[in-house]
mmCIF file of C-alpha atoms and ligand atoms in Angstrom:
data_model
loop_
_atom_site.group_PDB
_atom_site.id
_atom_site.type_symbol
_atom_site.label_atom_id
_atom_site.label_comp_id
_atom_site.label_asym_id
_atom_site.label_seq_id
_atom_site.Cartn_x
_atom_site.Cartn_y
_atom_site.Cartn_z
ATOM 1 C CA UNK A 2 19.910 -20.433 8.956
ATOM 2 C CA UNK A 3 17.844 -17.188 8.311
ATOM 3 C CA UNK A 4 18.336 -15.073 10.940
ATOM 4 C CA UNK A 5 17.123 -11.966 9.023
ATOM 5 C CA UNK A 6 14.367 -9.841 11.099
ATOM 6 C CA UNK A 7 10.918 -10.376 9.261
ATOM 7 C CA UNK A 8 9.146 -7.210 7.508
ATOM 8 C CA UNK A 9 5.519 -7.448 6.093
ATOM 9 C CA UNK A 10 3.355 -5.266 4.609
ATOM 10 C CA UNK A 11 -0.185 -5.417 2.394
ATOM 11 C CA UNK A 12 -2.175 -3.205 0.349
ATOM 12 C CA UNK A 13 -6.240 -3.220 0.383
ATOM 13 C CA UNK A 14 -7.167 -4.262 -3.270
ATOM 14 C CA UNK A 15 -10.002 -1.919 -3.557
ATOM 15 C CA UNK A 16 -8.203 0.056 -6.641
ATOM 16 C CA UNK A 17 -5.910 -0.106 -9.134
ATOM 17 C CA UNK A 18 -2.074 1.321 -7.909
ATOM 18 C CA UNK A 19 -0.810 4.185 -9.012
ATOM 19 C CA UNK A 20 2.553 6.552 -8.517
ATOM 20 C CA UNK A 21 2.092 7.647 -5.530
ATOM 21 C CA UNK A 22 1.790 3.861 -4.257
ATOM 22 C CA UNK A 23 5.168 3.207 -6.134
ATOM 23 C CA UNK A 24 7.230 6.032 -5.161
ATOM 24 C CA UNK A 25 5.249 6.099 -1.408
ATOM 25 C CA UNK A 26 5.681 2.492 -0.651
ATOM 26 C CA UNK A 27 6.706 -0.148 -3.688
ATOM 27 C CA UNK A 28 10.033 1.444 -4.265
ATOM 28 C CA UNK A 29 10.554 1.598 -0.042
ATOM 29 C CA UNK A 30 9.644 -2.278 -0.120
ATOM 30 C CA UNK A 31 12.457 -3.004 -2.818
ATOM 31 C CA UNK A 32 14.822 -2.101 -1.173
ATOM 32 C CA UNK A 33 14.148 -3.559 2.000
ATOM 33 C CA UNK A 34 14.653 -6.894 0.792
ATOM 34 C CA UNK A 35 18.182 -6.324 0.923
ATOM 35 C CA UNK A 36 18.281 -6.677 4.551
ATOM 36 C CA UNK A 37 14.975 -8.565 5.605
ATOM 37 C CA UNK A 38 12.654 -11.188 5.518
ATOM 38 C CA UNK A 39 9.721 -9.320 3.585
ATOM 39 C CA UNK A 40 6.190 -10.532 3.351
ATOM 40 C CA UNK A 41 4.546 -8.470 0.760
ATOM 41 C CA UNK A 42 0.397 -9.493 0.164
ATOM 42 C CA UNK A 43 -2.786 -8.282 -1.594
ATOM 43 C CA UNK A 44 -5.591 -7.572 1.228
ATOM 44 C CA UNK A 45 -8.452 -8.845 -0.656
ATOM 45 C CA UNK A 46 -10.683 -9.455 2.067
ATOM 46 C CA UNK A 47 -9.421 -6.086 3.537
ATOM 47 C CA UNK A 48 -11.112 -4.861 0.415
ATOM 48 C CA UNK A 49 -14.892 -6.190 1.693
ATOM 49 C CA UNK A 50 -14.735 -4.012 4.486
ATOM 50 C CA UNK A 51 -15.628 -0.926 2.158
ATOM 51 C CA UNK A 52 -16.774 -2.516 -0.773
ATOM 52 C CA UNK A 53 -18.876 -5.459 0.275
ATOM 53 C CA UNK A 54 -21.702 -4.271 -1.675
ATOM 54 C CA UNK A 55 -19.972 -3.989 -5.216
ATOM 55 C CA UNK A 56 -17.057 -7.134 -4.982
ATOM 56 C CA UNK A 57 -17.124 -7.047 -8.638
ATOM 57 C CA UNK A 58 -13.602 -5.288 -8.887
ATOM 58 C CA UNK A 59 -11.561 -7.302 -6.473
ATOM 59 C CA UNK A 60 -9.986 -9.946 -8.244
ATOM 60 C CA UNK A 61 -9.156 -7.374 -11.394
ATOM 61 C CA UNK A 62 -7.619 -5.356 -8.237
ATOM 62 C CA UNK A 63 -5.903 -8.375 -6.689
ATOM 63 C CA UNK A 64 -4.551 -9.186 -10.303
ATOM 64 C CA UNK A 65 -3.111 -5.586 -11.301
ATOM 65 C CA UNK A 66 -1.413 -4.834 -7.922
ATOM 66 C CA UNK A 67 0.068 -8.528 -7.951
ATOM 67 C CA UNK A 68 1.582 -7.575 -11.555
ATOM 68 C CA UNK A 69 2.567 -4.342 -9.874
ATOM 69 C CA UNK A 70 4.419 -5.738 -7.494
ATOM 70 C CA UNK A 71 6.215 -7.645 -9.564
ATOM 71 C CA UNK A 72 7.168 -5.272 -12.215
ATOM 72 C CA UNK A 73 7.871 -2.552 -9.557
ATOM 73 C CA UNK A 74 10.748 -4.739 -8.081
ATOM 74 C CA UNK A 75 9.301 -7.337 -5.534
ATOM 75 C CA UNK A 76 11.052 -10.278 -6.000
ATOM 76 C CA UNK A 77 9.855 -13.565 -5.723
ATOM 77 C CA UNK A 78 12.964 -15.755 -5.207
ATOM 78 C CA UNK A 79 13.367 -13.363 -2.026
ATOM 79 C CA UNK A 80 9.945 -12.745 -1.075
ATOM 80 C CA UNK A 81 6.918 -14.282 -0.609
ATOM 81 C CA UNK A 82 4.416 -12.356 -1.949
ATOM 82 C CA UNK A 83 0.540 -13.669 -2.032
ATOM 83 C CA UNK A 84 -2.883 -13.327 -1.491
ATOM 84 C CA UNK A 85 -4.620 -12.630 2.286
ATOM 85 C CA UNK A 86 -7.656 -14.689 0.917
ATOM 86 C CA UNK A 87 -4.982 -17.545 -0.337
ATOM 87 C CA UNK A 88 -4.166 -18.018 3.604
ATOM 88 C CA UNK A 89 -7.323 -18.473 5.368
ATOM 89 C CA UNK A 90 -5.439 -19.007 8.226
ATOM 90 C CA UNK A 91 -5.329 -15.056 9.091
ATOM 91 C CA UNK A 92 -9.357 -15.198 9.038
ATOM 92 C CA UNK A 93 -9.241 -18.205 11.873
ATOM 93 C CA UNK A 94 -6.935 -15.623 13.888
ATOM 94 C CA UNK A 95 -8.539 -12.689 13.088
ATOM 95 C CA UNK A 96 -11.210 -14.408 14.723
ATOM 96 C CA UNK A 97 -9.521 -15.399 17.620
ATOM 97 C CA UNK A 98 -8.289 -11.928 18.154
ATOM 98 C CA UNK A 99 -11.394 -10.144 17.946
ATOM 99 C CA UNK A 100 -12.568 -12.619 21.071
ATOM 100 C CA UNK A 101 -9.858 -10.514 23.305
ATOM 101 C CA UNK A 102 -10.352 -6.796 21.633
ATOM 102 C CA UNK A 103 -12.338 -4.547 23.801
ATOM 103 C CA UNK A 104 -14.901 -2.628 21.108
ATOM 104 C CA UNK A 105 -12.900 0.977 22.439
ATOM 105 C CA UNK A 106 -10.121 0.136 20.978
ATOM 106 C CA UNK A 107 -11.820 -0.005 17.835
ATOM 107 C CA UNK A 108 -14.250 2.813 17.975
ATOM 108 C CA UNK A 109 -10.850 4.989 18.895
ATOM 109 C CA UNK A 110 -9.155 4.395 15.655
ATOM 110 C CA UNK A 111 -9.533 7.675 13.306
ATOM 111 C CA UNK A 112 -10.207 6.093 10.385
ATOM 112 C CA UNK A 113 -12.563 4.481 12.050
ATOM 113 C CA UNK A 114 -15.283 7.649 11.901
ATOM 114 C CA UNK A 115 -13.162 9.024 9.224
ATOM 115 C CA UNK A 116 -14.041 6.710 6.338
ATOM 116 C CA UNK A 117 -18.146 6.750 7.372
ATOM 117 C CA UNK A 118 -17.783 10.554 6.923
ATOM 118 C CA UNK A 119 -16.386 9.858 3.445
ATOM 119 C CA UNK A 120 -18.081 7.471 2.147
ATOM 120 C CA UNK A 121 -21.139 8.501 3.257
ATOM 121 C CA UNK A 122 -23.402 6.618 0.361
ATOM 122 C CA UNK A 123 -22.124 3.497 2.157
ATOM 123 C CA UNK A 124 -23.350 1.649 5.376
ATOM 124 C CA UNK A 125 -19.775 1.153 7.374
ATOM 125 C CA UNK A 126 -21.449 0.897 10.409
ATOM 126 C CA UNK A 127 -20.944 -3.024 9.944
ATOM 127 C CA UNK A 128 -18.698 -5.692 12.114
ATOM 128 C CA UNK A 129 -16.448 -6.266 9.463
ATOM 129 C CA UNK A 130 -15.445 -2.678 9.091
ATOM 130 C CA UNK A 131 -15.444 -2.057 12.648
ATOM 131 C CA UNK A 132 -12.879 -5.020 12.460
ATOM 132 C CA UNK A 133 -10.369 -3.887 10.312
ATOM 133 C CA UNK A 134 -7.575 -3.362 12.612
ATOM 134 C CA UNK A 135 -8.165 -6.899 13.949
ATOM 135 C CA UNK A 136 -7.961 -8.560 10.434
ATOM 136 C CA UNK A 137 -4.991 -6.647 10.107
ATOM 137 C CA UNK A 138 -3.529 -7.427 13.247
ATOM 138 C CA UNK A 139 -3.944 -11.113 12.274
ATOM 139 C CA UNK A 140 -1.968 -10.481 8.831
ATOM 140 C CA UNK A 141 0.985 -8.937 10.584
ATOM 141 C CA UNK A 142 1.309 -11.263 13.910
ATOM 142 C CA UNK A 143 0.537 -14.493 12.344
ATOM 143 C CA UNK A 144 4.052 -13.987 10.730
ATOM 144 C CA UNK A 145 5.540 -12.676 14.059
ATOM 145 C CA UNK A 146 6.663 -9.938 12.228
ATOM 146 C CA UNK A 147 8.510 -7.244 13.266
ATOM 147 C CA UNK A 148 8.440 -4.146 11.139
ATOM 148 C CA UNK A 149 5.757 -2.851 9.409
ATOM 149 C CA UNK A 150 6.114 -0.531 6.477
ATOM 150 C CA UNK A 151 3.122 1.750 6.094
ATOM 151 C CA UNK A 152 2.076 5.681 6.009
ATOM 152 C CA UNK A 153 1.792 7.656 8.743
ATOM 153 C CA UNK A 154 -2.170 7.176 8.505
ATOM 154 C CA UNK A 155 -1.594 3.277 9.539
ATOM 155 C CA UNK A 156 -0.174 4.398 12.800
ATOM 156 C CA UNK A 157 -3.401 4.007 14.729
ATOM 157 C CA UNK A 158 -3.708 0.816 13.388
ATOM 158 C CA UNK A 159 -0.138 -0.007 14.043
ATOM 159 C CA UNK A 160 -0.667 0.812 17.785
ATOM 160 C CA UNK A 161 -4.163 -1.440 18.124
ATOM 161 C CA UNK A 162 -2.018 -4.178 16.543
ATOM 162 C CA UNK A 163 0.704 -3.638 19.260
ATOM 163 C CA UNK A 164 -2.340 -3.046 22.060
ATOM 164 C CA UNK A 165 -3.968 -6.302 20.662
ATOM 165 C CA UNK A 166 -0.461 -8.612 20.663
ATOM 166 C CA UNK A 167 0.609 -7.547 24.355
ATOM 167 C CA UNK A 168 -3.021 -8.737 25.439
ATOM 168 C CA UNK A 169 -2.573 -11.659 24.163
ATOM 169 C CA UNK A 170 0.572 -12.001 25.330
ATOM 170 C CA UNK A 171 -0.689 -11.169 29.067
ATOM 171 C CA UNK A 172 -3.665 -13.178 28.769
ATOM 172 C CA UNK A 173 -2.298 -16.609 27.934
ATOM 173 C CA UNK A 174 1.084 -16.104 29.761
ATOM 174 C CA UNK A 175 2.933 -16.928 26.023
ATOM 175 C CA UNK A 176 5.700 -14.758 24.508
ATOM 176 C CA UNK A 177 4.128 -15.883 20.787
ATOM 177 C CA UNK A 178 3.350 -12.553 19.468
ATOM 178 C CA UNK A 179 6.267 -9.906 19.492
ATOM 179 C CA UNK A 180 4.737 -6.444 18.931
ATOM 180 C CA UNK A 181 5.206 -5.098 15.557
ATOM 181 C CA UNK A 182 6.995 -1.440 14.934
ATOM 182 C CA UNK A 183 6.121 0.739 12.387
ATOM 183 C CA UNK A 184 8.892 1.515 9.864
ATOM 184 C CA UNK A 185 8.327 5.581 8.730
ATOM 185 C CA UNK A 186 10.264 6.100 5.534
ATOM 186 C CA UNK A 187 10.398 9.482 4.368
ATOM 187 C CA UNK A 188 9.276 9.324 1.098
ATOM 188 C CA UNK A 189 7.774 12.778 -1.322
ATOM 189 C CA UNK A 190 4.650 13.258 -1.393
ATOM 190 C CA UNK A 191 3.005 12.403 -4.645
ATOM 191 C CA UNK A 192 0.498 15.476 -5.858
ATOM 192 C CA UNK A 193 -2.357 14.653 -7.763
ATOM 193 C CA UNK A 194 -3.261 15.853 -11.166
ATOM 194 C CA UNK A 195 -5.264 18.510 -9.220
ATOM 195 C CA UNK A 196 -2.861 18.941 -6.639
ATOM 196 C CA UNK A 197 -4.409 17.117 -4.089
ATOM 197 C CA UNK A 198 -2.697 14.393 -2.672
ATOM 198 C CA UNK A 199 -2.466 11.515 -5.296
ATOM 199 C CA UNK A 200 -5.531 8.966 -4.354
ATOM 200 C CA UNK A 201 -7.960 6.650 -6.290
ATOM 201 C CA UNK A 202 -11.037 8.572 -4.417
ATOM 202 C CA UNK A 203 -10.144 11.949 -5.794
ATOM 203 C CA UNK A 204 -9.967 10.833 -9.213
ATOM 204 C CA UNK A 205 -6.272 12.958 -9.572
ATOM 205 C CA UNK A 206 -4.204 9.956 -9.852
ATOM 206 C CA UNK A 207 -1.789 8.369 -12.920
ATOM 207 C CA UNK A 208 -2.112 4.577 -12.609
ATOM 208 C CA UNK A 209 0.837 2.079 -12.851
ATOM 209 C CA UNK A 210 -1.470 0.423 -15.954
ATOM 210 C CA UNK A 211 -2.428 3.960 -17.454
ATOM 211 C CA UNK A 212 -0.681 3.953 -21.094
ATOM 212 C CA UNK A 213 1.954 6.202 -22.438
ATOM 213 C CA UNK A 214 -0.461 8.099 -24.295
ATOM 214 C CA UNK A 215 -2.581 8.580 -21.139
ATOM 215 C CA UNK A 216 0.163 9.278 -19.062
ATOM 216 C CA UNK A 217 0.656 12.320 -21.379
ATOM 217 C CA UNK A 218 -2.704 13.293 -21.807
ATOM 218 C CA UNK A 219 -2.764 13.441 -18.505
ATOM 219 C CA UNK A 220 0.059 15.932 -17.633
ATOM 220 C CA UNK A 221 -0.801 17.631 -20.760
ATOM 221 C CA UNK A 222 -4.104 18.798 -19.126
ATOM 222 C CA UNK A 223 -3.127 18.489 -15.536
ATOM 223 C CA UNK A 224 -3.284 21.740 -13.132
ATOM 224 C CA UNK A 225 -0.282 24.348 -12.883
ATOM 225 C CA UNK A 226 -0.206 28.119 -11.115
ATOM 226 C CA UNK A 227 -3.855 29.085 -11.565
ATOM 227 C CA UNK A 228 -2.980 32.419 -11.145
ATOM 228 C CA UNK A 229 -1.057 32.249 -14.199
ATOM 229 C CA UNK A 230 -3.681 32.344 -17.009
ATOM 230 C CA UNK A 231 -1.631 33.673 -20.109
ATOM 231 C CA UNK A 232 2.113 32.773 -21.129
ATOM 232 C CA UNK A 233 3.640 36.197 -20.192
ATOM 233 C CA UNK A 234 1.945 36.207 -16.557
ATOM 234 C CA UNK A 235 4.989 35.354 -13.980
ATOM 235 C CA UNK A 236 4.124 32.045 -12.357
ATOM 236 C CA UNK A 237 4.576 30.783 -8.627
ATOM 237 C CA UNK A 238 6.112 27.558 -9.018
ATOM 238 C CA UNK A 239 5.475 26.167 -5.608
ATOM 239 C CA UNK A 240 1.301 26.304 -6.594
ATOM 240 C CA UNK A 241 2.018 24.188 -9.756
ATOM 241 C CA UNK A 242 1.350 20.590 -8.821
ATOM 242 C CA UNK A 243 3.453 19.866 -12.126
ATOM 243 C CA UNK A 244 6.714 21.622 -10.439
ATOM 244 C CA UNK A 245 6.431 19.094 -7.011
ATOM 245 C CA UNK A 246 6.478 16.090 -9.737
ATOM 246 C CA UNK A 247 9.621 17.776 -11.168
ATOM 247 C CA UNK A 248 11.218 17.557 -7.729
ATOM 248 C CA UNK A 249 10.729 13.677 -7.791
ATOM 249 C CA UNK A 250 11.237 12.737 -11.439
ATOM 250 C CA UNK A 251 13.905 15.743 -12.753
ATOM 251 C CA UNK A 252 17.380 16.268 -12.136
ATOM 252 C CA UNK A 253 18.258 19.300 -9.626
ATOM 253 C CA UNK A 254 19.425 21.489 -12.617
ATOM 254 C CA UNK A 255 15.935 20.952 -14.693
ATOM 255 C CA UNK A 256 14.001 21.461 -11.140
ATOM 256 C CA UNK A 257 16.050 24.763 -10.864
ATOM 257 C CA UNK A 258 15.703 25.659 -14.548
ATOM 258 C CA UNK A 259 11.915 25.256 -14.780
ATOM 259 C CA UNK A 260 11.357 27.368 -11.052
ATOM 260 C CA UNK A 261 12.856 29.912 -12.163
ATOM 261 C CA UNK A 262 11.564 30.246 -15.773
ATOM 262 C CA UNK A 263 8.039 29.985 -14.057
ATOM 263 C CA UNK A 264 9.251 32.772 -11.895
ATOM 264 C CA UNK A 265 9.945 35.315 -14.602
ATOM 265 C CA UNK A 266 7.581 33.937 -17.781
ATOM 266 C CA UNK A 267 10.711 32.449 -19.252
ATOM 267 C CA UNK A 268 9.328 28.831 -19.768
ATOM 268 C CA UNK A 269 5.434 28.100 -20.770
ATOM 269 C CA UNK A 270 3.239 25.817 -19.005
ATOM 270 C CA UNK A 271 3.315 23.746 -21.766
ATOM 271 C CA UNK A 272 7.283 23.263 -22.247
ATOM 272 C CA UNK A 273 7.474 22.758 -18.388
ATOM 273 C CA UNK A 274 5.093 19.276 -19.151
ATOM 274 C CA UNK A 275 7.098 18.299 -21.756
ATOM 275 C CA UNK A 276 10.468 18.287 -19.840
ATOM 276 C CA UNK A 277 8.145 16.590 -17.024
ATOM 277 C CA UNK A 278 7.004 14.340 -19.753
ATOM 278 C CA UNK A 279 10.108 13.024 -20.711
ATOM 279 C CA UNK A 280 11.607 12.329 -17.607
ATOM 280 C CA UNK A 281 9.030 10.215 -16.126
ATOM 281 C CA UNK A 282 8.662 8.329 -19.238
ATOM 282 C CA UNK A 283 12.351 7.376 -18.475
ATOM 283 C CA UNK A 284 11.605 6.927 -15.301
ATOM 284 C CA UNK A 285 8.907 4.320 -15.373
ATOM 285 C CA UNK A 286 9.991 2.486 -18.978
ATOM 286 C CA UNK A 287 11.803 -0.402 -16.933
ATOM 287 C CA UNK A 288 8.192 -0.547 -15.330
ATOM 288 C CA UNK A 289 6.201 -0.648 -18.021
ATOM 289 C CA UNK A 290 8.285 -3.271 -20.103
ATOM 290 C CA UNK A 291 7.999 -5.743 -17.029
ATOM 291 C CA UNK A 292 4.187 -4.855 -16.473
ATOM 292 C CA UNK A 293 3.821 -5.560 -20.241
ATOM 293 C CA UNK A 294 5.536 -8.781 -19.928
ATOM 294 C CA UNK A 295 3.348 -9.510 -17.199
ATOM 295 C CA UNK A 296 0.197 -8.630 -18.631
ATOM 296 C CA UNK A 297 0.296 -11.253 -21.532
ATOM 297 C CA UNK A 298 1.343 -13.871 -18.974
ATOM 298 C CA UNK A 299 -1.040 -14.168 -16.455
ATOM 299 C CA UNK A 300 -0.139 -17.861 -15.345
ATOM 300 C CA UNK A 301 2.921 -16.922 -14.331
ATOM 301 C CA UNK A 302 1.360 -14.220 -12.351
ATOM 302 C CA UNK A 303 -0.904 -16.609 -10.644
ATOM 303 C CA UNK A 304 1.570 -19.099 -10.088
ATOM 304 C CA UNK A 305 3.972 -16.774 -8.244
ATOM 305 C CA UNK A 306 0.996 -15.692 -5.947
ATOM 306 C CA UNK A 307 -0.225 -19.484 -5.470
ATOM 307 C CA UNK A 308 4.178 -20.725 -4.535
ATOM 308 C CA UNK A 309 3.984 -16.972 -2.030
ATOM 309 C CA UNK A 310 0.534 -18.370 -0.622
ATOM 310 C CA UNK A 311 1.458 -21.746 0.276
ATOM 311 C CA UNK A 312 4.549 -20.739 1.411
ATOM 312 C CA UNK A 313 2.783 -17.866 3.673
ATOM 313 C CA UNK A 314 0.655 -20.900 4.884
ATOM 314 C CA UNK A 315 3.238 -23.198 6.285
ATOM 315 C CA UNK A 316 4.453 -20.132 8.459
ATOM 316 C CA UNK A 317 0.902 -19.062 9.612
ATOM 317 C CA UNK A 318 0.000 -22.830 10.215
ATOM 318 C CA UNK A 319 3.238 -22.945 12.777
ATOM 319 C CA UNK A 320 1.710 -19.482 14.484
ATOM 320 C CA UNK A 321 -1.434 -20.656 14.612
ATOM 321 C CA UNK A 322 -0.669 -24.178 16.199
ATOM 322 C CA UNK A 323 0.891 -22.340 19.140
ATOM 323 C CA UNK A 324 -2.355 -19.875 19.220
ATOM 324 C CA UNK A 325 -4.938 -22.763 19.522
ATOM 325 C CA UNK A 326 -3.223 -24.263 22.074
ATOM 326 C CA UNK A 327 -2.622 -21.288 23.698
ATOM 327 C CA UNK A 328 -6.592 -20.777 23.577
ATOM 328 C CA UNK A 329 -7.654 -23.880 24.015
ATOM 329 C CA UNK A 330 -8.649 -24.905 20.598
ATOM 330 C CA UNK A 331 -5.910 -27.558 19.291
ATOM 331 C CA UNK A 332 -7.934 -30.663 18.281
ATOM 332 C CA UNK A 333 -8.261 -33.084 20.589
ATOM 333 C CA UNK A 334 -11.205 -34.746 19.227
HETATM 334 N N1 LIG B 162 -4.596 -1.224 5.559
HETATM 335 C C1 LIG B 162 -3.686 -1.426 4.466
HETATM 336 C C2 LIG B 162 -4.141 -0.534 3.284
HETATM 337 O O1 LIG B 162 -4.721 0.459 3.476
HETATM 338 C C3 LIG B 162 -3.686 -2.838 3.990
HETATM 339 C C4 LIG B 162 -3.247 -3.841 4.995
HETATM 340 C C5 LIG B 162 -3.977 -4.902 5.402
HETATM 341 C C6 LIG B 162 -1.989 -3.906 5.678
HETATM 342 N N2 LIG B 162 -3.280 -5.641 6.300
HETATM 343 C C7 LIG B 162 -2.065 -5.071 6.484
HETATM 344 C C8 LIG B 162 -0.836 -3.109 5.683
HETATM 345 C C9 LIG B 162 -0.995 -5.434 7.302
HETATM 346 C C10 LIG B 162 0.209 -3.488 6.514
HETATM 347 C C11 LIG B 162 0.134 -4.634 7.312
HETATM 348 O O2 LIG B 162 -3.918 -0.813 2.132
#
């Protein structure tokens, strides 16, 4: 018997992953597969809902983060890791659902009016979009799941999620759905090559599939202290982007060593990036040797994502069984 609680969490594939989606939540998923049941999935169709007009970068998405997953940690024989699109079962009860979700609910969500103000060369005002917490209330209920790793900006979706399983609940007098918790981690926040917070849309990010050479091209030129313009000008190391990646990739003594030579001149920008350098190439060559494996055998790839998927399936069937008749729609025909 498995009696372990279940855990499930996606990512939209509208970009390629990068470090601040492996130390922010790949590394946090890892680990909980010591003690749960952990459904891990690409949102593909999550991935319409912005970028319906230009689809032509999902399934390169989908592919990438699957191979990311993998080489990050996420382990199959414990698993099951797939593809929403695999399991069209969440579309029937995302369907369902959005029968019993008052429009408020929606329009209330932040990112709701967020994401029209930022992607303002795109028309959002669209169902679908509108939708998106009910297509990803249907991902995270159809498994009955009960903890949900995301970011602190997924807790408004989080709560319609809970909102939309206790209506359903109430409505058709079941217990089927229990409502999901979030599970915070406290994890460091990954700056950006421009010190921003690390994200596709800024265009500040190092990507999981970035090489070595661009890795270090890219912290070669990446943003320290502007106020510290020539090599003898004392630096502030808390306004160097490159010192809050030392305080997740170096040791406490380098972190130390490299504050205070930026304090008092003793250490160049330059020599401060190298150190850097070094220590996240260590730090991500387990990575990069699995991603490379990966990468020249797509099949397998596939075929770990097609096992997860019809696995995911046989669960979501069982849900969804209990929702139709619970609605009214098992076949009687
Ligand atoms: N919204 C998540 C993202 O931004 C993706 C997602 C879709 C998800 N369905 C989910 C996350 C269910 C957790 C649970 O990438």
């Amino acid at each position: 018997m498995n009696n372990k609680e279940r855990v499930l969490s996606g990512i939209q594939a509208s970009g390629r992953l990068h470090l601040g989606n492996l130390v922010g939540a790949l590394e946090n998923w890892v680990s909980l597969q010591e003690r749960y049941e952990c459904f891990y999935f690409v949102a593909d169709w999550h991935a319409l809902a912005t970028g319906y007009a230009d689809p032509s970068e999902i399934k390169e998405n989908t592919k990438d983060i699957l191979i990311n997953f993998i080489a990050a940690g996420l382990d199959p024989d414990r698993s099951t890791i797939f593809i929403q699109s695999m399991v069209p079962q969440h579309a029937e009860l995302s369907l369902l659902l959005s029968m019993i979700t008052p429009i408020g609910w929606l329009e209330r969500v932040p990112s709701f009016k967020e994401k029209q103000e930022q992607l303002k060369d795109r028309d959002l005002y669209t169902h679908g979009f509108m939708g998106y917490p009910v297509l990803q209330t249907a991902d995270i209920i159809i498994y009955r799941a009960r903890f949900v790793p995301v970011g602190v900006d997924q807790i408004p979706h989080l709560e319609v999620s809970r909102e939309i399983a206790r209506r359903f609940n109430h409505l058709y007098k079941e217990k089927i759905f229990p409502e999901p918790e979030g599970l915070l981690t406290e994890f460091p926040k990954v700056p950006g090559l421009d010190g921003r917070k690390m994200s596709k849309s800024y265009d500040n990010a190092i990507y999981l599939s970035d090489t070595r050479e661009v890795v270090e091209q890219k912290i070669r030129t990446m943003m320290t202290d502007p106020a510290r313009r020539r090599r003898t000008d004392r630096g502030d190391p808390e306004l160097s982007p490159v010192y809050h990646l030392h305080k997740i990739f170096s040791s406490r003594d380098e972190v130390d060593e490299v504050a205070q030579g930026c304090r008092t001149a003793g250490i160049g920008c330059i020599d401060c990036k190298k150190i850097l350098i070094r220590n996240l190439f260590e730090y991500m060559e387990p990575l990069w040797k699995r991603r490379d494996e990966l990468v020249s055998n797509p099949e397998m790839v596939l075929e770990i994502a097609r096992k997860g998927s019809q696995k995911a399936g046989k669960e979501a069937e069982e849900t969804m069984k209990l929702v139709r008749e619970a609605m009214g729609m098992h076949r009687c025909y």
